[in-house]
């Protein structure tokens, strides 16, 4: 694989998607769910047939509960999302929902805004902490590498990981604007999972690069760095793609056949896996080549 010849082409797709993702986040931002923003969620079912959303809206409006979002679920149920409510307000809400026909409460969740803000803060801290630890780990694992230095491997890996989580995050900013998709604790868990899976593929390729550089040194073989990188990608590309495809197949089954509660989780992982596979093969290594080429020019 001729990395030097095609270097600029590897950056076009990630750069375009990253710019679109940042634009989506700046324009619309993420729409936090109840777990992160605080509020109440009530799921009810109507065994004798559910009323229309308009009818439920008319029943709830006199209660003065602020903005109430009513979404259908299953064949006979609704999910009601609203601000954090008191036990008395919940009783009044259930009475209103059941004023025209029999209603059953399936689930009720209420989280205060301070708890939601704390969960979101801890989630982003966890992502930042994981990123720093990954840099330190790679710098330690590749400490014997002198060309490029171990820190370059670590920083390039983090840049590609930021790309991997930026793409699904931007997608959910778009889906939040167009379809009301919300991010919750599972969304943060999915991002952390993407970091773990993607860095695994990246380290496999980096380790192959390091090994080929070592073999060249032992055998006194002179080879351009981009040639070593290209050969290393060819040696590992089949493994990376095959591993990712099998994982995506499982996630696709979870998305299409699994419960509604895990659909967004599966979607984040699918998008992150695809972005991570591309970045591990066609972004991380070319970035390493570009950085090393820039360093050589400075020298």
XYZ file of C-alpha atoms in Angstrom:
299
model
C 0.000 0.000 0.000
C 1.554 3.273 -1.151
C 0.991 5.579 1.816
C 3.166 8.376 0.484
C 1.367 8.578 -2.849
C -2.161 8.548 -1.406
C -1.518 10.337 1.881
C -3.824 13.319 1.339
C -6.726 11.159 0.163
C -6.877 9.275 3.457
C -7.701 12.505 5.299
C -10.570 13.732 3.087
C -13.409 11.570 4.454
C -12.499 11.871 8.175
C -11.991 15.621 7.824
C -15.323 16.115 6.041
C -17.259 13.995 8.560
C -15.544 15.675 11.508
C -16.396 19.140 10.185
C -20.036 18.123 9.702
C -20.147 16.621 13.196
C -18.711 19.766 14.786
C -21.154 21.901 12.800
C -24.081 19.772 14.017
C -22.911 20.072 17.617
C -22.466 23.839 17.352
C -25.846 24.384 15.694
C -28.029 21.968 17.626
C -26.000 20.480 20.458
C -26.917 17.244 22.196
C -30.345 16.708 23.660
C -29.794 15.210 27.131
C -32.250 12.617 28.358
C -33.814 12.492 31.784
C -30.810 10.675 33.284
C -28.536 13.589 32.391
C -30.821 16.615 32.423
C -33.167 15.555 35.201
C -36.917 15.110 34.943
C -39.557 12.410 35.080
C -40.448 9.574 32.752
C -43.707 7.696 33.040
C -44.574 4.682 30.899
C -48.223 3.617 30.859
C -50.264 1.070 28.926
C -53.935 0.900 27.965
C -55.111 -2.729 27.825
C -58.442 -1.745 26.228
C -56.850 0.367 23.489
C -54.932 3.604 23.893
C -56.294 7.077 23.185
C -54.659 9.380 20.666
C -51.735 11.642 21.568
C -53.981 14.670 21.109
C -56.494 13.276 23.598
C -53.771 12.645 26.176
C -52.372 16.119 25.633
C -55.786 17.630 26.307
C -56.100 15.592 29.523
C -52.664 16.607 30.830
C -52.735 20.309 29.871
C -54.955 21.496 32.789
C -52.418 20.116 35.293
C -49.907 22.901 34.486
C -46.917 20.561 34.466
C -44.970 22.543 31.880
C -43.825 20.991 28.637
C -45.044 17.385 28.465
C -43.836 15.094 25.682
C -46.023 12.091 24.900
C -44.578 9.327 22.718
C -46.256 6.038 21.706
C -44.506 2.806 22.616
C -45.459 -0.730 21.683
C -49.011 -1.472 20.638
C -50.895 -0.026 23.587
C -48.604 2.240 25.576
C -47.237 5.741 25.897
C -44.083 7.246 27.359
C -44.667 10.588 29.066
C -41.617 12.827 29.596
C -41.826 15.975 31.699
C -40.045 17.953 34.396
C -39.243 16.503 37.814
C -42.623 16.129 39.562
C -43.702 15.572 43.152
C -45.580 12.452 44.327
C -48.770 14.491 44.474
C -48.329 15.695 40.892
C -47.717 12.128 39.796
C -51.011 11.014 41.379
C -52.825 13.817 39.573
C -51.124 12.868 36.300
C -52.150 9.204 36.602
C -55.715 10.227 37.388
C -55.801 12.431 34.303
C -54.342 9.711 32.074
C -56.867 7.198 33.356
C -59.909 9.485 33.328
C -61.307 8.068 30.072
C -60.194 4.437 30.179
C -58.213 1.917 32.248
C -54.509 2.722 32.470
C -51.645 0.706 33.959
C -48.374 2.190 35.169
C -45.455 0.219 33.704
C -42.487 2.305 34.830
C -41.762 5.604 36.527
C -38.365 7.311 36.807
C -37.644 10.671 38.371
C -34.204 12.275 38.569
C -33.457 15.704 39.994
C -31.605 18.206 37.779
C -28.589 18.321 40.110
C -28.136 14.543 39.907
C -28.473 14.640 36.132
C -25.858 17.383 35.829
C -23.506 15.410 38.077
C -23.915 12.277 35.946
C -23.141 14.210 32.765
C -20.102 15.866 34.323
C -18.732 12.542 35.563
C -19.356 10.969 32.161
C -17.272 13.552 30.300
C -14.597 13.416 32.993
C -14.420 9.650 32.495
C -13.928 10.077 28.732
C -11.204 12.680 29.283
C -9.457 10.556 31.918
C -9.532 7.487 29.685
C -7.970 9.507 26.860
C -5.106 10.680 29.073
C -4.494 7.163 30.402
C -4.400 5.802 26.847
C -1.683 8.305 25.905
C 0.351 7.338 28.976
C -0.111 3.623 28.338
C 0.935 3.816 24.680
C 3.891 6.030 25.555
C 4.989 3.389 28.075
C 4.316 0.394 25.814
C 6.233 1.979 22.916
C 8.944 3.497 25.120
C 11.708 1.609 23.268
C 10.594 3.021 19.921
C 12.868 5.796 18.762
C 11.519 6.449 15.260
C 8.890 7.805 15.694
C 8.987 8.509 19.420
C 6.529 6.782 21.737
C 4.685 10.052 22.435
C 3.839 10.422 18.752
C 2.140 7.033 18.773
C 0.087 8.027 21.813
C -0.969 11.458 20.560
C -1.890 10.148 17.085
C -3.965 7.406 18.725
C -5.908 9.993 20.747
C -6.526 12.148 17.670
C -8.056 9.158 15.892
C -10.104 8.256 18.984
C -11.508 11.788 19.114
C -12.558 11.294 15.495
C -14.210 7.983 16.418
C -16.386 9.468 19.153
C -16.984 12.764 17.350
C -18.773 11.079 14.422
C -21.515 9.328 16.483
C -21.809 12.378 18.745
C -22.411 14.612 15.726
C -24.908 12.101 14.359
C -26.915 12.249 17.591
C -26.870 16.034 17.501
C -28.521 15.736 14.083
C -30.950 13.028 15.216
C -31.815 15.079 18.291
C -32.751 17.984 16.058
C -34.668 15.951 13.460
C -36.156 13.100 15.513
C -35.820 14.187 19.143
C -33.142 11.575 19.924
C -31.743 11.977 23.431
C -28.415 11.035 24.943
C -28.319 9.242 28.262
C -25.938 7.255 30.442
C -25.923 4.419 27.887
C -24.697 6.912 25.280
C -21.648 7.702 27.420
C -21.088 3.982 28.041
C -21.196 3.437 24.267
C -18.575 6.163 23.708
C -16.281 4.590 26.298
C -16.785 1.197 24.610
C -15.837 2.727 21.256
C -12.640 4.096 22.804
C -11.715 0.629 24.055
C -12.463 -1.231 20.823
C -10.955 1.335 18.483
C -7.692 1.719 20.404
C -7.274 -2.043 20.222
C -7.210 -1.998 16.406
C -4.935 1.043 16.353
C -2.411 -0.543 18.728
C -2.349 -3.739 16.658
C -1.267 -1.747 13.595
C 1.166 0.400 15.566
C 2.694 -2.707 17.098
C 3.162 -4.207 13.651
C 4.876 -0.985 12.508
C 7.185 -1.120 15.511
C 7.977 -4.783 14.883
C 8.771 -4.219 11.209
C 11.022 -1.291 12.121
C 12.848 -3.522 14.606
C 13.302 -6.292 12.037
C 14.638 -3.810 9.498
C 17.124 -2.581 12.072
C 18.234 -6.105 12.992
C 18.737 -7.064 9.354
C 20.296 -3.711 8.452
C 17.583 -3.155 5.884
C 16.959 0.399 4.726
C 13.303 1.169 4.043
C 11.372 4.413 3.993
C 9.066 4.865 6.988
C 5.974 5.171 4.798
C 6.937 1.866 3.150
C 7.083 0.174 6.546
C 3.698 1.648 7.462
C 2.126 0.539 4.186
C 3.459 -3.000 4.616
C 2.229 -3.107 8.212
C -1.284 -2.044 7.147
C -1.410 -4.788 4.507
C -0.370 -7.343 7.124
C -3.118 -6.341 9.576
C -5.985 -4.999 7.452
C -7.777 -8.333 7.032
C -7.786 -8.978 10.782
C -9.082 -5.515 11.601
C -11.901 -5.589 9.048
C -12.978 -9.151 9.854
C -13.106 -8.400 13.591
C -15.097 -5.211 13.071
C -17.561 -6.806 10.638
C -18.406 -9.591 13.097
C -19.014 -7.056 15.871
C -21.151 -4.843 13.600
C -23.281 -7.870 12.610
C -24.046 -8.547 16.281
C -24.808 -4.876 16.925
C -27.057 -4.718 13.848
C -29.038 -7.670 15.211
C -29.350 -5.852 18.543
C -30.487 -2.680 16.779
C -33.135 -4.296 14.569
C -34.285 -7.132 16.848
C -33.469 -5.887 20.344
C -35.628 -3.865 22.724
C -36.283 -0.183 22.074
C -34.235 0.774 25.149
C -30.996 -0.438 23.536
C -31.520 0.797 19.951
C -29.683 4.089 20.441
C -26.896 2.279 22.298
C -26.471 -0.160 19.408
C -26.588 2.654 16.830
C -23.820 4.602 18.581
C -21.650 1.487 18.677
C -22.303 0.639 15.013
C -21.345 4.122 13.828
C -18.383 4.233 16.198
C -17.157 0.810 15.074
C -17.274 1.768 11.411
C -15.532 5.092 12.091
C -12.996 3.362 14.342
C -12.145 0.692 11.795
C -11.543 3.312 9.118
C -9.494 5.547 11.399
C -7.352 2.696 12.741
C -6.351 1.671 9.211
C -6.563 4.791 7.070
C -6.165 7.686 9.520
C -3.875 6.778 12.425
C -1.019 5.389 10.340
C -1.132 8.125 7.648
C -1.131 10.729 10.432
C 1.966 9.077 11.856
C 3.595 9.227 8.413
C 2.631 12.887 7.934
C 3.995 13.845 11.359
C 7.233 11.950 10.821
C 7.638 13.529 7.389
C 7.086 16.988 8.906
C 9.645 16.276 11.655
C 12.217 15.139 9.081
C 11.764 18.331 7.097
C 12.363 20.445 10.210
C 15.581 18.574 10.873
